[in-house]
Coordinates of C-alpha atoms in Angstrom, one line a residue:
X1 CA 135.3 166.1 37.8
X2 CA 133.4 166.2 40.8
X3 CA 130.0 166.8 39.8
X4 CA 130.8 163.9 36.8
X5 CA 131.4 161.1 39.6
X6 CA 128.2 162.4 41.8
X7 CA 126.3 162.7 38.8
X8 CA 127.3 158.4 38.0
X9 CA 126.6 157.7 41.2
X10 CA 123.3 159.0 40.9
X11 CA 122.6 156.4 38.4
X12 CA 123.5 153.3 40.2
X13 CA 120.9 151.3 41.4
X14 CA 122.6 150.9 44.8
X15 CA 122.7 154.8 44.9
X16 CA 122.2 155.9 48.5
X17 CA 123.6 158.6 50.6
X18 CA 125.9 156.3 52.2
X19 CA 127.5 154.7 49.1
X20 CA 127.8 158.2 47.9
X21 CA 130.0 159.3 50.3
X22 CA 131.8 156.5 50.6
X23 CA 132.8 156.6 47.2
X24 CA 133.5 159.8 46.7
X25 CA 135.9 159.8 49.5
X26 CA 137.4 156.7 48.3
X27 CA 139.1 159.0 45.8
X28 CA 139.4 162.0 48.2
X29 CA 136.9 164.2 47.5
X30 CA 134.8 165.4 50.8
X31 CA 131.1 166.1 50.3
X32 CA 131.9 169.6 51.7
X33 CA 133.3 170.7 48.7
X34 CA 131.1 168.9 45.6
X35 CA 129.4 172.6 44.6
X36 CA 125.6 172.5 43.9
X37 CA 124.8 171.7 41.0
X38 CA 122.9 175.0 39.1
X39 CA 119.0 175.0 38.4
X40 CA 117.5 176.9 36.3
X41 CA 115.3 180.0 37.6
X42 CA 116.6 179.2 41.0
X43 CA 115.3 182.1 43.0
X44 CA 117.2 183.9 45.5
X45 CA 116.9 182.7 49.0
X46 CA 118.4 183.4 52.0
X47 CA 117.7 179.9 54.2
X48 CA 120.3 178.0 54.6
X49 CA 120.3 174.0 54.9
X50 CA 123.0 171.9 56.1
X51 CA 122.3 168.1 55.3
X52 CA 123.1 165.2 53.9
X53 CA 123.8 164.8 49.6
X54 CA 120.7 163.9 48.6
X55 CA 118.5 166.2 50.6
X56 CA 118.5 169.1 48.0
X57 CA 115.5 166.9 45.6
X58 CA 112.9 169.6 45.2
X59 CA 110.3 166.8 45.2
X60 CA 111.2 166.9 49.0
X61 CA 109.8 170.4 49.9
X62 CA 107.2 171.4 47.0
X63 CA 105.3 173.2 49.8
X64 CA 108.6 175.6 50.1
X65 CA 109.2 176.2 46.5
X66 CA 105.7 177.0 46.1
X67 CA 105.6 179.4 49.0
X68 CA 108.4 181.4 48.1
X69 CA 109.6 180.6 44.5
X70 CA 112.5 178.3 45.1
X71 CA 114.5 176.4 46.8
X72 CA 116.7 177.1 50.0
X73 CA 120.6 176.8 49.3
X74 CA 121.9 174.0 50.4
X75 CA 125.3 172.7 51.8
X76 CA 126.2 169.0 52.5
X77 CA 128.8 167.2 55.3
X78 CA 129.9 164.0 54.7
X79 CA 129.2 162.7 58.8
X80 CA 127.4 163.7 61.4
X81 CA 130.4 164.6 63.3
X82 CA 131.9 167.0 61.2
X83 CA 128.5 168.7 61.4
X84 CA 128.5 168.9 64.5
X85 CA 132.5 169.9 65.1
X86 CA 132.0 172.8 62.2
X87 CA 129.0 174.2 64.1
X88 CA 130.8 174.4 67.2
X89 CA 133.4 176.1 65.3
X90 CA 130.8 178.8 64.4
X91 CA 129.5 177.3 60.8
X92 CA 126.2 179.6 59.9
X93 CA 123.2 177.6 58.7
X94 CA 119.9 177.5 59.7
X95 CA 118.9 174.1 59.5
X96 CA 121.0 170.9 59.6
X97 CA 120.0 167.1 59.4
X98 CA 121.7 165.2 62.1
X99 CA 120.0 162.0 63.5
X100 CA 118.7 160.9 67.1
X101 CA 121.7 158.9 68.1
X102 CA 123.8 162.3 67.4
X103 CA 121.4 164.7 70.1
X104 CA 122.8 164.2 73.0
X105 CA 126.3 165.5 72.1
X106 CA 124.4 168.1 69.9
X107 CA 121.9 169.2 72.8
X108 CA 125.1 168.9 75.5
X109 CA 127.3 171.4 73.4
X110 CA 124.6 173.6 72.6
X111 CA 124.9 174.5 69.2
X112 CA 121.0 173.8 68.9
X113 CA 117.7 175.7 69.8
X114 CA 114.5 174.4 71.2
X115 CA 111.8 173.7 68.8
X116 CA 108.3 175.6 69.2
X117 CA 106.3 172.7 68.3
X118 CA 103.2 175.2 68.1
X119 CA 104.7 175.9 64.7
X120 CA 104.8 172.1 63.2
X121 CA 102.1 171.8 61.0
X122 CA 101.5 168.4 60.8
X123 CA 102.5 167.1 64.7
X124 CA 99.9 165.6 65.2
X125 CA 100.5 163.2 62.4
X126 CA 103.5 162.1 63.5
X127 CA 104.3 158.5 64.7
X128 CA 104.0 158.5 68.1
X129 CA 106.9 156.2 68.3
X130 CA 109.5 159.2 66.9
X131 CA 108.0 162.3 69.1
X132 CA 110.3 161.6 71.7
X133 CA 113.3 159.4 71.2
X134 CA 116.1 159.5 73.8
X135 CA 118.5 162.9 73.6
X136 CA 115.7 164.9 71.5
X137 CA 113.4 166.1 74.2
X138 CA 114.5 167.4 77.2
X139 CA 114.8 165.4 80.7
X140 CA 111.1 166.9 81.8
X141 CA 109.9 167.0 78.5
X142 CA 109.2 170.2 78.3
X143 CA 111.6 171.2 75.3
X144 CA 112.1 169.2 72.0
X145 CA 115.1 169.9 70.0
X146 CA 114.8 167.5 67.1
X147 CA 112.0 167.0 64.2
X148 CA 112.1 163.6 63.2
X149 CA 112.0 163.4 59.3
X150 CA 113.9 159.9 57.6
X151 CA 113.9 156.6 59.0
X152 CA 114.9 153.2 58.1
X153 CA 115.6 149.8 59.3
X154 CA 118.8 147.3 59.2
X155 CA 117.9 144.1 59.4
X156 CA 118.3 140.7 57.4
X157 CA 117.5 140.0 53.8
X158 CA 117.2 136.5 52.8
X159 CA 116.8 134.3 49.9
X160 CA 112.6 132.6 50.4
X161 CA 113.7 129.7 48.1
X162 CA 116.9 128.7 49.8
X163 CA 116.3 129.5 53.3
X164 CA 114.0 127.9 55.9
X165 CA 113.3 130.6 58.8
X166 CA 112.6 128.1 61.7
X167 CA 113.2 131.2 64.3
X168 CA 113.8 134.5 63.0
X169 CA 117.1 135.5 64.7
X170 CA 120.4 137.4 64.2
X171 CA 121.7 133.6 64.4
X172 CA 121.8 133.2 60.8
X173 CA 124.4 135.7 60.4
X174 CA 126.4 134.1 63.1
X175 CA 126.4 130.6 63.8
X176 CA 123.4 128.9 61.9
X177 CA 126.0 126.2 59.8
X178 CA 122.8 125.4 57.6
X179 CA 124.4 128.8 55.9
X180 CA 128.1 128.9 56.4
X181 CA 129.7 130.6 53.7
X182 CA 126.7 131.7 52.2
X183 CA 125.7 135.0 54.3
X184 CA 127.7 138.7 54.5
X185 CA 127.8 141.1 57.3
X186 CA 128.1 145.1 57.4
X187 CA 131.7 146.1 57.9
X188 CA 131.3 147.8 61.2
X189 CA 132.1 146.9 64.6
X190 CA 129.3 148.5 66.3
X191 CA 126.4 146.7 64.9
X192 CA 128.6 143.3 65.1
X193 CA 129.5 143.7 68.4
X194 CA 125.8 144.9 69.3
X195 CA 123.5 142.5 67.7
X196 CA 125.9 139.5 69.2
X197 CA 125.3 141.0 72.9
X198 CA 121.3 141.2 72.0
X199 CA 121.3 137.8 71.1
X200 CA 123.7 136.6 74.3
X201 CA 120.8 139.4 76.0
X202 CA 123.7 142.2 77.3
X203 CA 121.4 144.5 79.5
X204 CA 122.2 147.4 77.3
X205 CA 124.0 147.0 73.9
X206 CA 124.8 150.2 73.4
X207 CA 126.4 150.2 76.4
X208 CA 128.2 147.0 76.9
X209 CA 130.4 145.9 79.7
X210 CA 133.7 144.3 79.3
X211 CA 132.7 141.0 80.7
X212 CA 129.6 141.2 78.0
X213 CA 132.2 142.4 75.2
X214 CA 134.3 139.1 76.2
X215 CA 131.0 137.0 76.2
X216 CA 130.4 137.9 73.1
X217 CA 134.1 136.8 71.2
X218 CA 133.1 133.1 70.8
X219 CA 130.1 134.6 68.4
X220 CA 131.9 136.9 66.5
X221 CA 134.8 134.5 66.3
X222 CA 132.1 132.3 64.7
X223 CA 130.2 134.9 62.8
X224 CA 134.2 135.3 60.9
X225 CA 133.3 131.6 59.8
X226 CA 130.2 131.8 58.7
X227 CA 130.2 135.2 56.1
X228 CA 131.6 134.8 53.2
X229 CA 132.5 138.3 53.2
X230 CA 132.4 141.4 55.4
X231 CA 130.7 144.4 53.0
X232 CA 130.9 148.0 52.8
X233 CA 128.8 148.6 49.7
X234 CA 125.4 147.6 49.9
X235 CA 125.7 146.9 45.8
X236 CA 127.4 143.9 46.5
X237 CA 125.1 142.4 48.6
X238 CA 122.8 143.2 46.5
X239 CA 124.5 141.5 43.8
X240 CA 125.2 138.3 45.7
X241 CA 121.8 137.6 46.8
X242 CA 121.0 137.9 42.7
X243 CA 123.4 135.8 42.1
X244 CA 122.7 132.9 44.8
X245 CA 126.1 133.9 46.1
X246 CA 124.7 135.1 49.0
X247 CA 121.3 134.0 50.7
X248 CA 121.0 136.1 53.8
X249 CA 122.8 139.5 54.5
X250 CA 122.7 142.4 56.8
X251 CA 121.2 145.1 54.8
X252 CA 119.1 148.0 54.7
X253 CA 115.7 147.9 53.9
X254 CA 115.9 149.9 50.6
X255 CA 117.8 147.3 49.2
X256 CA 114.8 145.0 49.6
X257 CA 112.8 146.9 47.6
X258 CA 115.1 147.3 44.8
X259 CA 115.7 143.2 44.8
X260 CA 112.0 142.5 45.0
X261 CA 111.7 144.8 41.7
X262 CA 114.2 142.9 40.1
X263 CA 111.7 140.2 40.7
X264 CA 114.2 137.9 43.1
X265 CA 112.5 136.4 45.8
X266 CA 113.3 137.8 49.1
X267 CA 112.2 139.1 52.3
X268 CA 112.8 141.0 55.2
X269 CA 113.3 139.2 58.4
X270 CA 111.7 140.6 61.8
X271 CA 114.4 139.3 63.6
X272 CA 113.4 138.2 67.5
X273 CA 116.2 140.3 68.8
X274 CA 114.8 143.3 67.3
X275 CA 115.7 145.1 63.8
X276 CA 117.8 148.3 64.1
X277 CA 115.9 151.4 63.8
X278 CA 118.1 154.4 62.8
X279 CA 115.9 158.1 62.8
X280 CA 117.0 161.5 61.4
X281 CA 115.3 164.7 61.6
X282 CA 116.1 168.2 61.5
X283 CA 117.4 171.1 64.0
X284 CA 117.7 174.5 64.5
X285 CA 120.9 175.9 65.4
X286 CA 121.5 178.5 68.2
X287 CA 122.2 181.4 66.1
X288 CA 119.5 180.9 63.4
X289 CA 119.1 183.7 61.1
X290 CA 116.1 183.0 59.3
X291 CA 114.0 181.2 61.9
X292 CA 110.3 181.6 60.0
X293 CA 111.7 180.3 56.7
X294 CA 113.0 177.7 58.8
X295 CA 109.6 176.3 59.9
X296 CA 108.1 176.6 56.3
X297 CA 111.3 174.0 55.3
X298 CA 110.3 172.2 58.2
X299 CA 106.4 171.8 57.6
X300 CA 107.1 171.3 53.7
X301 CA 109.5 168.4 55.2
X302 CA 107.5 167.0 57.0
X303 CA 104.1 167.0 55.2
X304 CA 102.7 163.7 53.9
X305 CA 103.3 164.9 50.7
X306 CA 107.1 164.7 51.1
X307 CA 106.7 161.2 53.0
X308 CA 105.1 159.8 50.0
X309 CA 107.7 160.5 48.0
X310 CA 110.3 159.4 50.4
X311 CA 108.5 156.4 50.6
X312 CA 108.6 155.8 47.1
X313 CA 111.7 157.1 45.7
X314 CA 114.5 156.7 48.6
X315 CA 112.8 153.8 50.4
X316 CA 112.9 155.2 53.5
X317 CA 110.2 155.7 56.2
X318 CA 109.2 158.9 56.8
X319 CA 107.9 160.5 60.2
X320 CA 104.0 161.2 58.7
X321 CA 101.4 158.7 59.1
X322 CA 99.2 159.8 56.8
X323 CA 102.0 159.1 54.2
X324 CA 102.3 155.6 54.5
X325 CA 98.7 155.7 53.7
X326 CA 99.4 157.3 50.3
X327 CA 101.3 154.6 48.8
X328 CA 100.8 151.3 47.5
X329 CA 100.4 148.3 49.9
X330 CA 103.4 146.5 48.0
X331 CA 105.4 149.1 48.1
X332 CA 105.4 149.2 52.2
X333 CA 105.3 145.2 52.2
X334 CA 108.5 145.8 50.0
X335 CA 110.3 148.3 52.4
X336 CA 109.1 145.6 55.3
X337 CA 106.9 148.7 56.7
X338 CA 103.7 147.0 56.0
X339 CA 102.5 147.2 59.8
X340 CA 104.9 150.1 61.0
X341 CA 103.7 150.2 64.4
X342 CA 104.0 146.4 65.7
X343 CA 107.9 147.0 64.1
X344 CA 108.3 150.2 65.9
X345 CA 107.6 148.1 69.2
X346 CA 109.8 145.4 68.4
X347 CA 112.5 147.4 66.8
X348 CA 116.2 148.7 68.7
X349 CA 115.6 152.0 68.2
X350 CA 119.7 153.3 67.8
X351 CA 121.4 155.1 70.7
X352 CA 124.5 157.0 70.9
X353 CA 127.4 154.9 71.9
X354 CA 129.8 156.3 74.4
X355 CA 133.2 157.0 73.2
X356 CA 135.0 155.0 74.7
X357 CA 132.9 151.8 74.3
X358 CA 132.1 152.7 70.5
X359 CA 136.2 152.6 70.3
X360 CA 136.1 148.9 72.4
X361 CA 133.5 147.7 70.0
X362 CA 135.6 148.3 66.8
X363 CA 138.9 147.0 68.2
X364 CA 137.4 143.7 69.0
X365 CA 135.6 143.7 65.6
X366 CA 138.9 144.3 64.2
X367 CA 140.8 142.0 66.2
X368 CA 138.4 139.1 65.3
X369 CA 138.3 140.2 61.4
X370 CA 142.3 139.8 61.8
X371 CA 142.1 136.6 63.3
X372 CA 142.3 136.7 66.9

C-alpha cells in the first residue's frame, strides 16, 4: 500500500518532496519505512545515501551510474531533525542531505566531517553566493562541512491581470485591503512571524526579541483578515490562483512554473523585504565508510549536468552556474531565476532559528490563527 500512495503522488502536478511527506504521514506512514522501489539490473553498491524522497532519480547522478554501474542505495527521513537525531544515535550512511539552516546543530554535535574541497570537481562553478553560508564553513574558514546542491525561493505569486504591484512588498499578504479575502499564506509560524518583523525592520528576524514579536501582533492580527485561507498544500494555491479564488499567495517558486505552463498569467514578486532563500547540500558523516564513492556521488551531484535537470524537472536552483546556462531563458524567467545573482543579493538567505524563539514564533502564530 505504501509504494501505491507514493507512486499517486508521484503523478500530481503539485508533487514535491514536501507534499509527499506531508501526505503520507497524514495517514501514518513515515518516509523511513516506504521501501525502495526495485530497478531493474540495479548493481550492487555499497554507498549509502540518506536524503530526502525524491533524491533517488537516476537522472540526478548519471556521472555515478556510469562510473560504476548503478546507483547507490538510498534511504529517505521525513525532516531534517530526525536525520540528525538518528545519526547521533549511530545511523550508518555515508552521505545525507540536510540543508544550511540545519549545520550549525549538525557541525555543533559532530556527527559530520570536513569536506576536502580539493576533491569537488566542479567548485569553481559554484555560485559564489552558496560557498559559504552561515554554519557550513568553519569560524576561520578554514574547514567547509556542507556542499551546497538544491535551492529555491519562497516568495509571492500573483495574479498580472488582477493585481497592480505599486511597491513590491510582503504588504500584500498582510494589510494591502485592495486584496482582502483574496490572498493565502503558508501555514507556519516561522515565516509569518518573520516576514512581518522584515517589513516592521526587526534587526534580525530569525532572531526576534519579545518587544519585536509584540510589534509585530497588530500585522499578523491583520494578515488573519486579509487571507482567505491559511495553506499547507501548495496544490491549493495552486488551484485558487487558477480559479481567480486567489490572486496573490505565498508560494514556492516551482509552483510558478507549473501555473505559467498552464498558461495563467502570473508572476513572481521580488519582494523589497527580500524573498526567502532556502539551500540544501550534502555531508559527510564522521564515520564514513566509503569516503571515495562518496565524492564521485558528490561531483555527479553537483555537475551542470545534474543542475540542468533540476532546473528543469523539480524547478529548483541548483548550485552550478554553468547549469543555468543550459536551459531555456523561459524556463529561468519561469522559476523567477532569470538574473540569479541580483536575487541572491536581495534575497533572506534562511537561518537556523533558536529553539526557544522558533517555539515563541509558532505560539503567537497560533494564538493569532485562534483569534487572539
Amino acid at each position: 500500500m505504501r509504494g501505491n500512495i507514493f507512486a499517486d503522488l508521484k503523478k500530481r502536478p503539485g508533487f514535491s518532496r514536501r507534499t509527499a511527506l506531508r501526505t503520507l504521514m497524514s495517514v501514518g506512514i513515515g518516509v523511513a519505512t516506504i521501501p525502495l522501489l526495485p530497478r531493474a539490473g540495479r548493481a550492487a553498491d555499497p554507498l549509502s545515501v540518506y536524503t530526502w524522497s525524491g533524491y533517488d532519480d537516476p537522472k540526478l547522478f548519471p556521472d555515478y551510474v556510469k562510473k560504476h554501474g548503478g546507483p547507490p542505495n538510498f534511504s529517505f527521513f521525513g525532516d531534517t531533525s530526525e536525520a540528525l537525531n538518528k545519526l547521533r544515535a549511530g545511523y550508518k550512511t555515508d552521505i545525507a542531505h540536510p540543508c544550511a539552516d540545519d549545520m550549525t546543530r549538525w557541525v555543533g554535535t559532530g556527527v559530520v566531517k570536513p569536506i576536502d574541497e580539493s576533491r569537488l570537481e566542479h567548485f569553481d562553478q559554484f555560485w559564489p553566493e552558496l560557498k559559504n553560508l552561515p554554519g557550513t564553513v568553519s569560524e576561520d574558514g578554514k574547514q567547509r562541512f556542507f556542499v551546497p546542491f538544491d535551492w529555491g525561493n519562497s516568495s509571492i505569486i500573483y495574479r498580472t491581470d488582477k493585481v497592480e504591484v505599486k511597491e513590491p512588498s510582503w504588504r500584500i499578504l498582510y494589510d494591502d485591503d485592495r486584496y482582502k479575502g483574496k490572498c493565502a499564506m503558508y501555514d507556519s509560524g516561522p515565516p509569518a512571524v518573520e516576514i512581518a518583523g522584515a517589513i516592521l525592520g526587526a534587526k534580525d528576524i530569525f532572531d526576534m526579541t519579545d518587544a519585536e514579536i509584540d510589534a509585530a501582533l497588530p500585522l499578523l492580527r491583520r494578515q488573519r483578515d486579509q487571507v482567505k485561507f491559511y495553506w499547507s498544500d501548495n496544490s491549493t494555491v495552486e488551484q485558487g490562483l487558477s480559479s481567480g479564488e486567489l490572486v496573490a499567495a505565498y508560494a514556492w517558486n516551482d509552483s510558478v512554473r507549473r501555473l505559467k505552463k498552464q498558461g495563467l498569467p502570473v508572476a513572481y514578486m521580488d519582494p523589497k523585504e527580500g524573498m526567502r532563500t532556502w539551500v540544501c547540500g550534502l555531508v559527510l558523516p564522521k564515520d564514513v565508510e566509503h569516503e571515495d564513492l562518496a565524492y564521485d556521488f558528490l561531483n555527479a551531484f553537483t555537475s551542470p549536468e545534474t543542475g540542468a535537470y533540476m532546473l528543469d524537472e523539480f524547478g529548483t536552483g541548483h548550485v552550478n552556474k554553468k547549469s543555468f546556462e543550459m536551459v531555456s531563458e523561459d524556463v529561468l524567467d519561469s522559476l523567477g531565476l532569470d538574473d540569479p545573482t541580483t536575487m541572491m543579493k536581495r534575497t533572506v538567505f534562511l537561518r537556523a532559528v533558536n529553539i526557544d524563539r522558533e517555539q515563541k514564533y509558532n505560539d503567537v502564530f497560533n494564538m493569532v490563527k485562534a483569534g487572539g
